[in-house]
GROMACS .gro file of C-alpha atoms in nm:
model
  436
    1UNK     CA    1   9.555  11.063  15.973
    2UNK     CA    2   9.445  11.164  15.639
    3UNK     CA    3   9.386  11.542  15.731
    4UNK     CA    4   9.732  11.556  15.865
    5UNK     CA    5   9.854  11.372  15.560
    6UNK     CA    6   9.663  11.663  15.351
    7UNK     CA    7   9.811  11.917  15.588
    8UNK     CA    8  10.142  11.829  15.556
    9UNK     CA    9  10.134  11.773  15.145
   10UNK     CA   10   9.976  12.170  15.145
   11UNK     CA   11  10.298  12.255  15.365
   12UNK     CA   12  10.520  12.065  15.168
   13UNK     CA   13  10.366  12.248  14.843
   14UNK     CA   14  10.424  12.577  15.038
   15UNK     CA   15  10.791  12.520  15.138
   16UNK     CA   16  10.907  12.408  14.787
   17UNK     CA   17  11.022  12.641  14.530
   18UNK     CA   18  10.825  12.512  14.266
   19UNK     CA   19  10.531  12.720  14.259
   20UNK     CA   20  10.690  13.037  14.303
   21UNK     CA   21  10.947  12.972  13.980
   22UNK     CA   22  10.564  12.885  13.846
   23UNK     CA   23  10.449  13.231  13.939
   24UNK     CA   24  10.748  13.411  13.829
   25UNK     CA   25  10.761  13.241  13.458
   26UNK     CA   26  10.407  13.306  13.470
   27UNK     CA   27  10.472  13.711  13.541
   28UNK     CA   28  10.746  13.684  13.279
   29UNK     CA   29  10.506  13.550  13.006
   30UNK     CA   30  10.272  13.798  13.152
   31UNK     CA   31  10.547  14.089  13.066
   32UNK     CA   32  10.632  14.005  12.731
   33UNK     CA   33  10.259  13.961  12.615
   34UNK     CA   34  10.197  14.316  12.776
   35UNK     CA   35  10.518  14.418  12.573
   36UNK     CA   36  10.401  14.273  12.275
   37UNK     CA   37  10.021  14.400  12.330
   38UNK     CA   38  10.178  14.781  12.385
   39UNK     CA   39  10.126  14.883  12.023
   40UNK     CA   40   9.730  14.819  12.138
   41UNK     CA   41   9.748  14.972  12.467
   42UNK     CA   42   9.926  15.259  12.448
   43UNK     CA   43  10.021  15.402  12.752
   44UNK     CA   44   9.747  15.249  12.957
   45UNK     CA   45   9.919  15.053  13.260
   46UNK     CA   46   9.853  14.626  13.180
   47UNK     CA   47   9.696  14.529  13.518
   48UNK     CA   48   9.443  14.285  13.388
   49UNK     CA   49   9.727  14.073  13.228
   50UNK     CA   50   9.863  14.069  13.511
   51UNK     CA   51   9.616  13.935  13.696
   52UNK     CA   52   9.658  13.613  13.509
   53UNK     CA   53   9.990  13.476  13.644
   54UNK     CA   54   9.860  13.615  14.005
   55UNK     CA   55   9.558  13.375  13.931
   56UNK     CA   56   9.756  13.054  13.815
   57UNK     CA   57  10.055  13.106  14.077
   58UNK     CA   58   9.754  13.128  14.357
   59UNK     CA   59   9.546  12.852  14.188
   60UNK     CA   60   9.877  12.633  14.186
   61UNK     CA   61  10.049  12.716  14.500
   62UNK     CA   62   9.818  12.872  14.707
   63UNK     CA   63   9.825  13.213  14.914
   64UNK     CA   64  10.183  13.269  14.933
   65UNK     CA   65  10.312  13.198  14.558
   66UNK     CA   66   9.989  13.428  14.476
   67UNK     CA   67  10.128  13.693  14.682
   68UNK     CA   68  10.499  13.630  14.539
   69UNK     CA   69  10.325  13.679  14.184
   70UNK     CA   70  10.127  14.005  14.304
   71UNK     CA   71  10.452  14.113  14.444
   72UNK     CA   72  10.652  14.040  14.118
   73UNK     CA   73  10.361  14.177  13.855
   74UNK     CA   74  10.368  14.503  14.097
   75UNK     CA   75  10.720  14.556  14.052
   76UNK     CA   76  10.705  14.489  13.689
   77UNK     CA   77  10.439  14.725  13.628
   78UNK     CA   78  10.654  14.979  13.817
   79UNK     CA   79  10.986  14.907  13.618
   80UNK     CA   80  10.885  14.817  13.279
   81UNK     CA   81  10.521  15.072  13.238
   82UNK     CA   82  10.558  15.340  13.447
   83UNK     CA   83  10.792  15.627  13.319
   84UNK     CA   84  11.062  15.758  13.579
   85UNK     CA   85  10.862  15.981  13.827
   86UNK     CA   86  10.489  15.873  13.659
   87UNK     CA   87  10.422  15.713  14.037
   88UNK     CA   88  10.118  15.966  14.130
   89UNK     CA   89   9.817  15.924  14.369
   90UNK     CA   90   9.625  15.828  14.082
   91UNK     CA   91   9.859  15.519  13.941
   92UNK     CA   92   9.902  15.450  14.346
   93UNK     CA   93   9.547  15.389  14.367
   94UNK     CA   94   9.553  15.174  14.098
   95UNK     CA   95   9.863  14.954  14.183
   96UNK     CA   96   9.719  14.944  14.554
   97UNK     CA   97   9.388  14.792  14.411
   98UNK     CA   98   9.601  14.541  14.201
   99UNK     CA   99   9.768  14.442  14.544
  100UNK     CA  100   9.460  14.433  14.685
  101UNK     CA  101   9.315  14.203  14.428
  102UNK     CA  102   9.624  14.010  14.423
  103UNK     CA  103   9.579  13.961  14.778
  104UNK     CA  104   9.218  13.794  14.729
  105UNK     CA  105   9.261  13.641  14.458
  106UNK     CA  106   9.574  13.452  14.651
  107UNK     CA  107   9.341  13.420  14.950
  108UNK     CA  108   9.058  13.249  14.723
  109UNK     CA  109   9.319  13.034  14.558
  110UNK     CA  110   9.441  12.876  14.869
  111UNK     CA  111   9.084  12.847  15.005
  112UNK     CA  112   8.992  12.682  14.639
  113UNK     CA  113   9.267  12.458  14.684
  114UNK     CA  114   9.166  12.360  15.067
  115UNK     CA  115   8.831  12.295  14.875
  116UNK     CA  116   8.957  12.057  14.625
  117UNK     CA  117   9.167  11.901  14.846
  118UNK     CA  118   8.849  11.825  15.107
  119UNK     CA  119   8.664  11.701  14.796
  120UNK     CA  120   8.979  11.472  14.700
  121UNK     CA  121   8.958  11.348  15.055
  122UNK     CA  122   8.591  11.258  15.130
  123UNK     CA  123   8.569  11.082  14.745
  124UNK     CA  124   8.864  10.895  14.867
  125UNK     CA  125   8.728  10.796  15.191
  126UNK     CA  126   8.389  10.718  15.020
  127UNK     CA  127   8.561  10.516  14.755
  128UNK     CA  128   8.775  10.306  15.036
  129UNK     CA  129   8.425  10.264  15.276
  130UNK     CA  130   8.231  10.095  14.945
  131UNK     CA  131   8.576   9.927  14.914
  132UNK     CA  132   8.596   9.809  15.241
  133UNK     CA  133   8.179   9.733  15.271
  134UNK     CA  134   8.235   9.486  14.943
  135UNK     CA  135   8.582   9.310  15.101
  136UNK     CA  136   8.364   9.232  15.424
  137UNK     CA  137   8.059   9.129  15.226
  138UNK     CA  138   8.270   8.924  15.023
  139UNK     CA  139   8.442   8.768  15.300
  140UNK     CA  140   8.130   8.656  15.500
  141UNK     CA  141   8.096   8.266  15.527
  142UNK     CA  142   7.734   8.308  15.435
  143UNK     CA  143   7.595   8.394  15.042
  144UNK     CA  144   7.452   8.758  15.089
  145UNK     CA  145   7.253   8.988  14.828
  146UNK     CA  146   7.051   9.297  14.765
  147UNK     CA  147   6.769   9.346  14.544
  148UNK     CA  148   6.546   9.653  14.455
  149UNK     CA  149   6.216   9.707  14.510
  150UNK     CA  150   6.135   9.495  14.096
  151UNK     CA  151   6.351   9.205  14.253
  152UNK     CA  152   6.668   9.277  14.053
  153UNK     CA  153   7.026   9.209  14.206
  154UNK     CA  154   7.197   9.535  14.323
  155UNK     CA  155   7.492   9.350  14.478
  156UNK     CA  156   7.624   8.957  14.515
  157UNK     CA  157   7.895   8.847  14.679
  158UNK     CA  158   8.096   8.536  14.577
  159UNK     CA  159   7.866   8.292  14.779
  160UNK     CA  160   7.601   8.401  14.633
  161UNK     CA  161   7.731   8.436  14.316
  162UNK     CA  162   7.856   8.055  14.344
  163UNK     CA  163   7.499   7.961  14.449
  164UNK     CA  164   7.377   8.106  14.131
  165UNK     CA  165   7.652   7.931  13.975
  166UNK     CA  166   7.780   8.245  13.778
  167UNK     CA  167   8.008   8.577  13.852
  168UNK     CA  168   7.891   8.839  14.078
  169UNK     CA  169   7.895   9.110  13.806
  170UNK     CA  170   7.671   8.907  13.594
  171UNK     CA  171   7.416   8.873  13.841
  172UNK     CA  172   7.362   9.236  13.887
  173UNK     CA  173   7.068   9.336  13.697
  174UNK     CA  174   6.919   9.000  13.727
  175UNK     CA  175   6.608   8.923  13.854
  176UNK     CA  176   6.614   8.679  14.156
  177UNK     CA  177   6.384   8.420  14.034
  178UNK     CA  178   6.618   8.353  13.691
  179UNK     CA  179   6.935   8.373  13.916
  180UNK     CA  180   6.818   8.144  14.210
  181UNK     CA  181   6.532   7.934  14.077
  182UNK     CA  182   6.474   7.771  14.439
  183UNK     CA  183   6.327   8.123  14.539
  184UNK     CA  184   6.020   8.076  14.308
  185UNK     CA  185   5.883   7.770  14.521
  186UNK     CA  186   5.553   7.921  14.670
  187UNK     CA  187   5.690   7.920  15.013
  188UNK     CA  188   6.014   8.133  14.963
  189UNK     CA  189   5.836   8.320  14.727
  190UNK     CA  190   5.538   8.407  14.943
  191UNK     CA  191   5.768   8.504  15.231
  192UNK     CA  192   5.979   8.737  14.992
  193UNK     CA  193   5.657   8.946  14.850
  194UNK     CA  194   5.537   8.970  15.246
  195UNK     CA  195   5.858   9.126  15.380
  196UNK     CA  196   5.913   9.373  15.065
  197UNK     CA  197   5.528   9.473  15.118
  198UNK     CA  198   5.511   9.486  15.465
  199UNK     CA  199   5.865   9.599  15.549
  200UNK     CA  200   5.956   9.355  15.800
  201UNK     CA  201   6.192   9.066  15.814
  202UNK     CA  202   6.158   8.690  15.755
  203UNK     CA  203   6.306   8.379  15.759
  204UNK     CA  204   6.246   8.086  15.581
  205UNK     CA  205   6.418   7.767  15.428
  206UNK     CA  206   6.435   7.594  15.157
  207UNK     CA  207   6.599   7.342  14.918
  208UNK     CA  208   6.854   7.363  14.613
  209UNK     CA  209   6.809   7.054  14.396
  210UNK     CA  210   7.115   7.140  14.181
  211UNK     CA  211   7.328   7.141  14.477
  212UNK     CA  212   7.106   6.906  14.690
  213UNK     CA  213   7.185   7.129  14.963
  214UNK     CA  214   6.890   7.329  15.239
  215UNK     CA  215   6.948   7.690  15.290
  216UNK     CA  216   6.820   7.907  15.576
  217UNK     CA  217   6.703   8.276  15.443
  218UNK     CA  218   6.706   8.606  15.621
  219UNK     CA  219   6.552   8.827  15.490
  220UNK     CA  220   6.584   9.195  15.576
  221UNK     CA  221   6.367   9.516  15.445
  222UNK     CA  222   6.605   9.826  15.251
  223UNK     CA  223   6.498  10.148  15.179
  224UNK     CA  224   6.394  10.035  14.850
  225UNK     CA  225   6.444   9.661  14.847
  226UNK     CA  226   6.561   9.350  15.042
  227UNK     CA  227   6.856   9.232  15.177
  228UNK     CA  228   6.905   8.865  15.187
  229UNK     CA  229   7.151   8.639  15.399
  230UNK     CA  230   7.162   8.260  15.296
  231UNK     CA  231   7.290   8.013  15.547
  232UNK     CA  232   7.391   7.643  15.407
  233UNK     CA  233   7.211   7.477  15.699
  234UNK     CA  234   7.255   7.118  15.533
  235UNK     CA  235   7.498   6.989  15.776
  236UNK     CA  236   7.279   7.110  16.091
  237UNK     CA  237   6.983   6.927  15.941
  238UNK     CA  238   7.163   6.621  15.908
  239UNK     CA  239   7.300   6.672  16.288
  240UNK     CA  240   6.931   6.729  16.383
  241UNK     CA  241   6.804   6.398  16.205
  242UNK     CA  242   7.045   6.194  16.319
  243UNK     CA  243   7.030   6.350  16.693
  244UNK     CA  244   6.629   6.277  16.648
  245UNK     CA  245   6.675   5.929  16.520
  246UNK     CA  246   6.915   5.854  16.828
  247UNK     CA  247   6.619   5.979  17.070
  248UNK     CA  248   6.387   5.751  16.896
  249UNK     CA  249   6.633   5.453  16.973
  250UNK     CA  250   6.706   5.547  17.313
  251UNK     CA  251   6.326   5.565  17.371
  252UNK     CA  252   6.235   5.288  17.192
  253UNK     CA  253   6.540   5.041  17.419
  254UNK     CA  254   6.386   5.068  17.724
  255UNK     CA  255   6.034   5.033  17.576
  256UNK     CA  256   6.155   4.725  17.433
  257UNK     CA  257   6.325   4.583  17.752
  258UNK     CA  258   6.056   4.698  17.934
  259UNK     CA  259   6.278   4.850  18.186
  260UNK     CA  260   6.195   5.166  18.358
  261UNK     CA  261   6.405   5.403  18.550
  262UNK     CA  262   6.267   5.582  18.912
  263UNK     CA  263   6.451   5.800  19.142
  264UNK     CA  264   6.287   5.888  19.534
  265UNK     CA  265   6.340   6.222  19.635
  266UNK     CA  266   6.398   6.088  20.018
  267UNK     CA  267   6.454   6.483  20.149
  268UNK     CA  268   6.087   6.605  19.952
  269UNK     CA  269   5.910   6.283  19.980
  270UNK     CA  270   5.860   6.213  19.622
  271UNK     CA  271   5.892   5.918  19.408
  272UNK     CA  272   5.940   6.007  19.040
  273UNK     CA  273   5.925   5.735  18.788
  274UNK     CA  274   5.980   5.725  18.394
  275UNK     CA  275   5.732   5.723  18.155
  276UNK     CA  276   5.821   5.381  18.042
  277UNK     CA  277   5.746   5.251  18.427
  278UNK     CA  278   5.378   5.430  18.439
  279UNK     CA  279   5.345   5.230  18.119
  280UNK     CA  280   5.456   4.864  18.277
  281UNK     CA  281   5.243   4.968  18.530
  282UNK     CA  282   4.933   5.070  18.311
  283UNK     CA  283   4.942   5.381  18.496
  284UNK     CA  284   4.906   5.753  18.332
  285UNK     CA  285   5.111   6.015  18.478
  286UNK     CA  286   4.833   6.168  18.694
  287UNK     CA  287   4.694   5.850  18.794
  288UNK     CA  288   5.003   5.776  19.034
  289UNK     CA  289   5.019   5.971  19.345
  290UNK     CA  290   5.400   5.957  19.360
  291UNK     CA  291   5.525   5.856  19.747
  292UNK     CA  292   5.687   5.558  19.877
  293UNK     CA  293   5.357   5.457  20.036
  294UNK     CA  294   5.147   5.433  19.686
  295UNK     CA  295   5.444   5.240  19.520
  296UNK     CA  296   5.409   5.001  19.829
  297UNK     CA  297   5.066   4.969  19.800
  298UNK     CA  298   5.136   4.814  19.459
  299UNK     CA  299   5.358   4.560  19.534
  300UNK     CA  300   5.189   4.229  19.660
  301UNK     CA  301   5.158   4.159  20.025
  302UNK     CA  302   5.381   3.905  20.040
  303UNK     CA  303   5.635   4.100  19.933
  304UNK     CA  304   5.608   4.428  20.088
  305UNK     CA  305   5.872   4.379  20.333
  306UNK     CA  306   6.093   4.246  20.130
  307UNK     CA  307   6.083   4.595  19.916
  308UNK     CA  308   6.071   4.815  20.291
  309UNK     CA  309   6.387   4.632  20.425
  310UNK     CA  310   6.557   4.690  20.067
  311UNK     CA  311   6.465   5.086  20.080
  312UNK     CA  312   6.572   5.096  20.442
  313UNK     CA  313   6.936   4.960  20.415
  314UNK     CA  314   6.946   5.171  20.116
  315UNK     CA  315   6.885   5.484  20.334
  316UNK     CA  316   7.084   5.361  20.616
  317UNK     CA  317   7.396   5.297  20.413
  318UNK     CA  318   7.320   5.324  20.042
  319UNK     CA  319   7.385   4.987  19.946
  320UNK     CA  320   7.275   4.870  19.600
  321UNK     CA  321   7.025   4.614  19.631
  322UNK     CA  322   6.838   4.363  19.365
  323UNK     CA  323   6.508   4.201  19.468
  324UNK     CA  324   6.229   4.022  19.230
  325UNK     CA  325   5.874   4.118  19.355
  326UNK     CA  326   5.523   4.076  19.251
  327UNK     CA  327   5.306   4.326  19.186
  328UNK     CA  328   4.971   4.482  19.072
  329UNK     CA  329   4.917   4.573  18.713
  330UNK     CA  330   4.640   4.828  18.659
  331UNK     CA  331   4.417   4.534  18.468
  332UNK     CA  332   4.443   4.354  18.859
  333UNK     CA  333   4.715   4.079  18.664
  334UNK     CA  334   5.000   3.995  18.938
  335UNK     CA  335   5.329   3.992  18.731
  336UNK     CA  336   5.680   4.017  18.818
  337UNK     CA  337   5.952   4.295  18.853
  338UNK     CA  338   6.330   4.324  18.901
  339UNK     CA  339   6.393   4.599  19.073
  340UNK     CA  340   6.756   4.745  19.135
  341UNK     CA  341   6.869   5.051  19.314
  342UNK     CA  342   7.159   5.237  19.491
  343UNK     CA  343   7.098   5.579  19.763
  344UNK     CA  344   7.318   5.870  19.722
  345UNK     CA  345   7.359   6.139  20.033
  346UNK     CA  346   7.389   6.528  20.008
  347UNK     CA  347   7.673   6.725  20.091
  348UNK     CA  348   7.634   6.685  20.490
  349UNK     CA  349   7.625   6.343  20.464
  350UNK     CA  350   7.231   6.293  20.481
  351UNK     CA  351   7.018   6.025  20.259
  352UNK     CA  352   6.900   6.261  19.980
  353UNK     CA  353   6.759   5.971  19.748
  354UNK     CA  354   6.787   5.665  19.526
  355UNK     CA  355   6.789   5.571  19.200
  356UNK     CA  356   6.751   5.285  19.008
  357UNK     CA  357   6.576   5.099  18.718
  358UNK     CA  358   6.265   4.841  18.764
  359UNK     CA  359   6.230   4.558  18.481
  360UNK     CA  360   5.933   4.363  18.408
  361UNK     CA  361   6.032   4.009  18.448
  362UNK     CA  362   5.677   3.774  18.400
  363UNK     CA  363   5.787   3.664  18.114
  364UNK     CA  364   6.103   3.507  18.212
  365UNK     CA  365   5.938   3.438  18.508
  366UNK     CA  366   5.660   3.221  18.309
  367UNK     CA  367   5.982   3.081  18.126
  368UNK     CA  368   6.132   2.967  18.433
  369UNK     CA  369   5.838   2.802  18.557
  370UNK     CA  370   5.794   2.618  18.191
  371UNK     CA  371   6.160   2.493  18.184
  372UNK     CA  372   6.108   2.385  18.559
  373UNK     CA  373   5.784   2.165  18.441
  374UNK     CA  374   5.947   2.076  18.145
  375UNK     CA  375   6.249   1.896  18.362
  376UNK     CA  376   6.003   1.790  18.592
  377UNK     CA  377   5.809   1.576  18.283
  378UNK     CA  378   6.240   1.472  18.201
  379UNK     CA  379   6.251   1.325  18.553
  380UNK     CA  380   5.974   1.175  18.543
  381UNK     CA  381   6.034   1.006  18.197
  382UNK     CA  382   6.406   0.916  18.316
  383UNK     CA  383   6.255   0.748  18.606
  384UNK     CA  384   5.963   0.534  18.440
  385UNK     CA  385   6.223   0.421  18.154
  386UNK     CA  386   6.450   0.279  18.457
  387UNK     CA  387   6.166   0.110  18.605
  388UNK     CA  388   6.029  -0.005  18.309
  389UNK     CA  389   6.399  -0.119  18.199
  390UNK     CA  390   6.436  -0.344  18.572
  391UNK     CA  391   6.023  -0.466  18.516
  392UNK     CA  392   6.143  -0.625  18.183
  393UNK     CA  393   6.423  -0.774  18.326
  394UNK     CA  394   6.145  -0.923  18.577
  395UNK     CA  395   5.933  -1.016  18.359
  396UNK     CA  396   6.178  -1.203  18.167
  397UNK     CA  397   6.254  -1.421  18.419
  398UNK     CA  398   5.926  -1.508  18.475
  399UNK     CA  399   5.834  -1.568  18.101
  400UNK     CA  400   6.137  -1.777  18.107
  401UNK     CA  401   6.027  -1.997  18.413
  402UNK     CA  402   5.698  -2.067  18.271
  403UNK     CA  403   5.802  -2.214  17.956
  404UNK     CA  404   6.024  -2.408  18.100
  405UNK     CA  405   5.783  -2.559  18.326
  406UNK     CA  406   5.510  -2.583  18.045
  407UNK     CA  407   5.765  -2.753  17.884
  408UNK     CA  408   5.824  -2.979  18.177
  409UNK     CA  409   5.465  -3.114  18.188
  410UNK     CA  410   5.312  -3.383  18.059
  411UNK     CA  411   5.042  -3.287  17.777
  412UNK     CA  412   4.710  -3.210  17.873
  413UNK     CA  413   4.830  -3.139  18.240
  414UNK     CA  414   4.591  -2.919  18.406
  415UNK     CA  415   4.861  -2.728  18.468
  416UNK     CA  416   4.949  -2.615  18.127
  417UNK     CA  417   4.676  -2.373  18.089
  418UNK     CA  418   4.761  -2.155  18.388
  419UNK     CA  419   5.108  -2.168  18.300
  420UNK     CA  420   5.014  -2.035  17.948
  421UNK     CA  421   4.771  -1.762  18.087
  422UNK     CA  422   5.091  -1.650  18.300
  423UNK     CA  423   5.290  -1.634  17.950
  424UNK     CA  424   5.029  -1.397  17.795
  425UNK     CA  425   4.991  -1.188  18.057
  426UNK     CA  426   5.402  -1.133  18.051
  427UNK     CA  427   5.348  -1.028  17.693
  428UNK     CA  428   5.070  -0.798  17.803
  429UNK     CA  429   5.318  -0.642  18.041
  430UNK     CA  430   5.618  -0.647  17.809
  431UNK     CA  431   5.409  -0.468  17.560
  432UNK     CA  432   5.303  -0.198  17.777
  433UNK     CA  433   5.666  -0.119  17.963
  434UNK     CA  434   5.771  -0.040  17.593
  435UNK     CA  435   5.515   0.232  17.554
  436UNK     CA  436   5.675   0.372  17.889
   0.00000   0.00000   0.00000
């Protein structure tokens, strides 16, 4: 596009009358100078003086204005400085040489103008390239800078200037250690030194206390220095930290609830356990065979048929199931487990796998047993209280009748002593029932 514009400008210059007017004016000026110098030159034709307007016209307008000035100069020489009839072979040869000189000067003027135009075009392209590069480096979201071999910044975009808290122009020529003090830390400084020494790329992370942010710096070797790409990774690190915390909570949740997951790959005959389920059984990953038969061996013998029937129904019609069974821990303790699962089929409708969870409910079973025992004791207490109440009523009748009988007897009657013993026995029985 620029070449076409230059060609158009040259064509416009050649078609414009201004270069021809300039050349004609230069010829007129040269003629006046030659006339003024005539007393000095005498009868010598002023070819040298007329070379000047030819050179001026060729330099200003190129080939055609230069040839126009050459023709006008030759015409002026013939009409003004050659007497009538003085055109002879000698003067004709000189005039021919002048015309040839004018032609050469005009051709050189054209080439000179083309060289000047090319030089200006190349200079403009270089400036445009530098400006485009500057705009690109300034528009990227990362901070970017370039260092020489003496650790001085030779370029800094706006983001790097913002990181350093200075203007981009103020950073140029400043050492990177003073511009961004975070690079003085042991890790970043060692990585930069190694990259410059070995001419290899490097990547490191650094913390900028002034901004309370983390940055990832990628270093690439240049011909005589380094280039730095500095990316803010604070948000990424916070996301990764939150993800790790979430994963840790998710990992601890099944562990705290004593819940494990299992997958029974029916077609491949593999039973896969989660790490928490292996921990519930007390096994390491290598100590479990990973088959349905090996799992059934861990179930209490009285509960194996329950598990087999639940698995069989689930394989046949994918019916969800929930069963409580006893199992053997690696410590040879018998514990209780709640197993839930459901089945799935493949594209052909064939049973493919069963997926479920297993929860250790041993503590719950023990608590239920304690609760039942407490309830039995409470029932016995209620029953004992009722019996004691009824017994007290009987004792009151006996005690009342014994007391009445002893009062009806005469003093020192032989039956008084037995009645007194009956009263004492009733009082002891009443005390005993109150303790119940």
